[in-house]
Amino acid sequence: MSEPPSVIKADSLLSARIPSPSPSMVSDGSEQEGFEVKFSPSDASSAGGGSHHTGAGGPIMLQRIDRLASAKAMPAAFSLDYDKPPNQALVFVKPHAHNAAVCDLVESSLREQIAGGCHIVLSCTVSGTRIGRKRLIDRHYQSIARYATELDVDKLTFDVSKFEGTFKQEKWSKVLADKRVCNAVQALSKLGCGPDELEKAWRRAEANNRTAKLGPGMYIGLVESPTNDRTSLYVVNGFYMAMRGKYIGDDKSIRC
């Protein structure tokens, strides 16, 4: 399903010109629970459904921001109607792009390009430390993160033919019995490597057609040990730990 025309992907804005900051956004400069709260009362009071961009898990962060906004005495005329989500959305700038120029670009481009006008209700910075402590990025990626970090492989439910159709010499039941398959967290210890090394091994498996999609958010790859000891394992979502690491740490942050 294509996105409605009122929704603009933040990534698509990066090639546009970088305008000056929007004058209608004001900040009280305050901090609460790791958030910098920044909002315009005039925007908030008239935001009947201003559109940002959201991905899976957007409402989770949006509800946290909503509670912070309430604590800052946002005008009573404004409320986020979670029963009518099509015209409400969350945009966040990823850590590698989180700088003043990109944030200004995203805010002003949303205002200029969305038909009918865009009201930015609230913007804030979320630290990488908080993202890790609250597992916000795991909750954002939901099933991808769950398969990579929580579920044991013998609990997975999928069409076995998708595995056996790609790895034609293998039977899923045999791979399980031989303990030659694990999730991404388990692979770090079993292969004796870090997240970045595991991702590189995963990308090599992709390049050699040794990966398969088993279901929504569930991928598997035959990954060779980065330590060159000829150990190989089937790993579920082996790319995720490195992707997760891009959001977590004292030097990381996102802009919502």
Short mmCIF file of C-alpha atoms in Angstrom, two decimals:
data_model
loop_
_atom_site.label_atom_id
_atom_site.label_comp_id
_atom_site.label_asym_id
_atom_site.label_seq_id
_atom_site.Cartn_x
_atom_site.Cartn_y
_atom_site.Cartn_z
CA MET A 1 0.00 0.00 0.00
CA SER A 2 1.42 3.40 -0.93
CA GLU A 3 1.59 6.17 1.64
CA PRO A 4 -0.94 9.00 1.50
CA PRO A 5 0.35 12.08 -0.35
CA SER A 6 0.33 14.11 2.87
CA VAL A 7 3.15 12.00 4.32
CA ILE A 8 6.72 12.84 3.36
CA LYS A 9 9.61 10.53 4.14
CA ALA A 10 12.34 12.43 5.97
CA ASP A 11 15.03 10.70 3.84
CA SER A 12 13.55 12.28 0.71
CA LEU A 13 14.16 15.77 2.10
CA LEU A 14 17.93 15.51 2.36
CA SER A 15 18.58 16.55 -1.24
CA ALA A 16 16.56 19.75 -0.91
CA ARG A 17 17.97 23.16 -0.02
CA ILE A 18 18.73 23.87 3.65
CA PRO A 19 16.50 26.77 4.75
CA SER A 20 16.75 28.92 7.84
CA PRO A 21 15.05 27.75 11.06
CA SER A 22 11.32 28.15 11.23
CA PRO A 23 10.50 31.28 13.31
CA SER A 24 7.22 29.86 14.60
CA MET A 25 8.95 27.21 16.70
CA VAL A 26 9.81 28.33 20.21
CA SER A 27 11.60 26.50 22.99
CA ASP A 28 11.36 26.79 26.73
CA GLY A 29 14.79 25.17 26.90
CA SER A 30 13.72 22.77 29.61
CA GLU A 31 14.75 19.18 30.16
CA GLN A 32 12.68 16.38 31.64
CA GLU A 33 13.62 12.70 31.69
CA GLY A 34 16.19 13.17 28.93
CA PHE A 35 13.86 15.09 26.60
CA GLU A 36 14.33 18.65 25.44
CA VAL A 37 10.77 19.93 25.11
CA LYS A 38 10.19 22.33 22.24
CA PHE A 39 6.77 23.38 21.03
CA SER A 40 4.74 26.29 19.78
CA PRO A 41 1.45 27.07 21.59
CA SER A 42 0.03 28.53 18.38
CA ASP A 43 0.81 25.33 16.50
CA ALA A 44 -0.56 23.18 19.29
CA SER A 45 -3.88 24.96 19.63
CA SER A 46 -4.65 24.64 15.91
CA ALA A 47 -3.22 21.20 15.19
CA GLY A 48 -6.31 19.33 14.15
CA GLY A 49 -4.26 16.64 12.43
CA GLY A 50 -0.95 18.01 11.23
CA SER A 51 1.09 15.35 9.48
CA HIS A 52 4.62 14.20 10.20
CA HIS A 53 6.13 10.86 9.08
CA THR A 54 5.84 7.75 11.18
CA GLY A 55 7.26 4.25 11.01
CA ALA A 56 6.37 1.14 12.99
CA GLY A 57 6.38 1.96 16.66
CA GLY A 58 5.84 5.68 16.09
CA PRO A 59 2.79 5.85 18.38
CA ILE A 60 4.89 4.52 21.28
CA MET A 61 7.25 7.49 21.17
CA LEU A 62 4.38 9.82 20.32
CA GLN A 63 2.54 8.86 23.49
CA ARG A 64 5.66 9.57 25.55
CA ILE A 65 6.00 12.97 23.89
CA ASP A 66 2.29 13.58 24.46
CA ARG A 67 2.70 12.97 28.20
CA LEU A 68 5.66 15.33 28.34
CA ALA A 69 3.70 17.98 26.48
CA SER A 70 0.85 17.66 28.98
CA ALA A 71 3.32 18.19 31.80
CA LYS A 72 4.37 21.43 30.12
CA ALA A 73 0.83 22.83 30.25
CA MET A 74 0.08 22.53 26.55
CA PRO A 75 -3.18 24.38 25.73
CA ALA A 76 -6.28 22.44 26.68
CA ALA A 77 -7.72 22.93 23.18
CA PHE A 78 -5.12 20.51 21.82
CA SER A 79 -5.25 16.74 22.08
CA LEU A 80 -3.80 13.85 20.12
CA ASP A 81 -6.64 11.67 18.86
CA TYR A 82 -5.19 8.15 18.70
CA ASP A 83 -8.45 6.82 17.29
CA LYS A 84 -7.94 8.88 14.13
CA PRO A 85 -4.27 8.40 13.21
CA PRO A 86 -4.12 9.01 9.41
CA ASN A 87 -3.25 12.69 9.79
CA GLN A 88 -0.90 12.33 12.74
CA ALA A 89 2.62 11.06 12.43
CA LEU A 90 6.07 11.02 13.99
CA VAL A 91 9.26 11.99 12.16
CA PHE A 92 12.63 11.25 13.67
CA VAL A 93 16.07 12.13 12.38
CA LYS A 94 18.48 9.21 12.77
CA PRO A 95 21.70 9.64 14.77
CA HIS A 96 24.04 9.86 11.78
CA ALA A 97 22.03 12.79 10.41
CA HIS A 98 21.19 14.51 13.70
CA ASN A 99 22.57 18.02 13.31
CA ALA A 100 21.08 21.51 13.22
CA ALA A 101 21.05 21.79 9.42
CA VAL A 102 19.12 18.55 8.88
CA CYS A 103 16.67 19.27 11.71
CA ASP A 104 15.95 22.74 10.30
CA LEU A 105 15.53 21.24 6.84
CA VAL A 106 13.07 18.60 8.02
CA GLU A 107 10.94 21.03 10.04
CA SER A 108 10.72 23.71 7.36
CA SER A 109 10.24 21.22 4.50
CA LEU A 110 7.35 19.55 6.30
CA ARG A 111 5.70 22.94 6.73
CA GLU A 112 6.28 23.97 3.13
CA GLN A 113 5.56 20.76 1.26
CA ILE A 114 2.59 19.12 2.99
CA ALA A 115 -0.63 20.08 1.26
CA GLY A 116 -2.96 21.97 3.56
CA GLY A 117 -0.21 22.88 5.99
CA CYS A 118 1.70 21.02 8.67
CA HIS A 119 1.58 21.85 12.38
CA ILE A 120 4.60 20.65 14.33
CA VAL A 121 3.07 19.97 17.70
CA LEU A 122 6.23 19.12 19.57
CA SER A 123 9.87 18.36 18.91
CA CYS A 124 12.46 16.90 21.25
CA THR A 125 15.85 15.21 21.45
CA VAL A 126 16.08 11.67 22.81
CA SER A 127 19.53 10.59 23.98
CA GLY A 128 21.14 7.32 22.96
CA THR A 129 21.52 6.47 26.63
CA ARG A 130 17.79 6.71 27.16
CA ILE A 131 17.07 4.81 23.93
CA GLY A 132 19.17 1.94 25.25
CA ARG A 133 17.88 2.01 28.81
CA LYS A 134 14.23 2.06 27.76
CA ARG A 135 14.82 -0.24 24.74
CA LEU A 136 13.04 2.32 22.57
CA ILE A 137 14.71 1.19 19.36
CA ASP A 138 13.81 -2.45 20.08
CA ARG A 139 10.20 -1.38 20.60
CA HIS A 140 10.34 0.66 17.40
CA TYR A 141 11.55 -2.27 15.28
CA GLN A 142 9.29 -4.68 17.17
CA SER A 143 9.30 -8.08 15.47
CA ILE A 144 12.77 -7.66 13.93
CA ALA A 145 14.21 -6.93 17.38
CA ARG A 146 12.21 -9.66 19.09
CA TYR A 147 13.43 -12.37 16.71
CA ALA A 148 17.02 -11.10 17.03
CA THR A 149 17.19 -10.67 20.79
CA GLU A 150 14.44 -12.51 22.64
CA LEU A 151 12.95 -15.57 20.96
CA ASP A 152 14.81 -18.85 20.96
CA VAL A 153 14.84 -20.37 17.50
CA ASP A 154 12.85 -23.44 18.52
CA LYS A 155 9.95 -21.08 19.29
CA LEU A 156 9.83 -19.60 15.78
CA THR A 157 6.72 -20.19 13.70
CA PHE A 158 7.05 -20.01 9.91
CA ASP A 159 6.63 -22.00 6.71
CA VAL A 160 9.58 -24.42 6.83
CA SER A 161 9.59 -24.68 3.03
CA LYS A 162 10.94 -21.12 2.90
CA PHE A 163 14.05 -22.28 4.72
CA GLU A 164 14.44 -25.61 2.97
CA GLY A 165 13.73 -24.04 -0.42
CA THR A 166 16.74 -21.74 -0.05
CA PHE A 167 19.10 -24.11 1.78
CA LYS A 168 18.23 -27.15 -0.29
CA GLN A 169 20.58 -29.61 1.42
CA GLU A 170 19.15 -28.86 4.86
CA LYS A 171 16.15 -29.88 6.93
CA TRP A 172 14.98 -27.41 9.54
CA SER A 173 14.38 -30.15 12.10
CA LYS A 174 17.94 -31.41 11.65
CA VAL A 175 19.45 -27.93 11.94
CA LEU A 176 17.54 -27.42 15.19
CA ALA A 177 18.57 -30.81 16.57
CA ASP A 178 22.23 -30.13 15.72
CA LYS A 179 22.04 -26.69 17.40
CA ARG A 180 23.33 -25.00 14.27
CA VAL A 181 20.89 -22.11 14.42
CA CYS A 182 20.50 -19.22 16.88
CA ASN A 183 19.30 -15.65 17.18
CA ALA A 184 21.58 -12.61 16.76
CA VAL A 185 22.35 -12.13 20.47
CA GLN A 186 23.33 -15.78 20.85
CA ALA A 187 25.46 -15.60 17.70
CA LEU A 188 27.72 -12.95 19.25
CA SER A 189 28.94 -15.41 21.87
CA LYS A 190 28.80 -18.52 19.72
CA LEU A 191 30.88 -16.92 16.95
CA GLY A 192 33.04 -14.87 19.32
CA CYS A 193 32.48 -11.58 17.54
CA GLY A 194 30.98 -8.13 18.01
CA PRO A 195 27.87 -6.60 16.37
CA ASP A 196 29.77 -4.95 13.51
CA GLU A 197 31.69 -8.12 12.69
CA LEU A 198 28.46 -10.11 12.72
CA GLU A 199 26.81 -7.66 10.35
CA LYS A 200 29.74 -7.87 7.92
CA ALA A 201 29.47 -11.67 8.00
CA TRP A 202 25.73 -11.33 7.36
CA ARG A 203 26.32 -9.07 4.34
CA ARG A 204 28.78 -11.60 2.93
CA ALA A 205 26.09 -14.25 3.31
CA GLU A 206 23.65 -11.99 1.45
CA ALA A 207 26.12 -11.49 -1.37
CA ASN A 208 26.46 -15.27 -1.71
CA ASN A 209 22.67 -15.87 -1.69
CA ARG A 210 22.80 -17.55 1.70
CA THR A 211 19.97 -15.61 3.32
CA ALA A 212 16.19 -16.05 3.23
CA LYS A 213 13.09 -14.28 4.46
CA LEU A 214 11.06 -16.64 6.64
CA GLY A 215 8.26 -14.24 7.53
CA PRO A 216 7.51 -10.58 8.41
CA GLY A 217 10.54 -9.25 10.23
CA MET A 218 12.18 -12.70 10.27
CA TYR A 219 15.31 -13.36 8.20
CA ILE A 220 17.90 -16.09 8.40
CA GLY A 221 21.40 -16.37 7.02
CA LEU A 222 24.17 -18.95 6.94
CA VAL A 223 26.92 -16.91 8.56
CA GLU A 224 30.58 -17.88 8.68
CA SER A 225 32.59 -16.98 11.77
CA PRO A 226 34.44 -13.66 11.37
CA THR A 227 37.34 -15.21 13.31
CA ASN A 228 38.06 -17.55 10.38
CA ASP A 229 37.78 -20.73 12.41
CA ARG A 230 35.46 -22.20 9.74
CA THR A 231 32.50 -22.25 12.12
CA SER A 232 29.21 -21.45 10.43
CA LEU A 233 25.79 -20.95 11.93
CA TYR A 234 22.32 -20.13 10.75
CA VAL A 235 21.56 -16.79 12.40
CA VAL A 236 18.19 -15.08 12.67
CA ASN A 237 18.31 -11.33 11.94
CA GLY A 238 22.08 -11.23 12.21
CA PHE A 239 22.15 -7.65 10.93
CA TYR A 240 20.13 -6.24 13.80
CA MET A 241 22.70 -5.85 16.58
CA ALA A 242 24.86 -3.48 14.51
CA MET A 243 21.78 -1.55 13.39
CA ARG A 244 20.66 -1.25 17.01
CA GLY A 245 24.10 -0.01 18.03
CA LYS A 246 23.77 3.01 15.75
CA TYR A 247 21.12 4.40 18.11
CA ILE A 248 22.61 3.57 21.51
CA GLY A 249 25.39 5.24 23.48
CA ASP A 250 26.38 8.51 25.12
CA ASP A 251 27.38 10.02 21.79
CA LYS A 252 24.12 9.13 20.00
CA SER A 253 20.76 10.88 19.86
CA ILE A 254 17.73 11.27 17.61
CA ARG A 255 15.55 14.27 16.94
CA CYS A 256 11.79 13.69 17.02
#
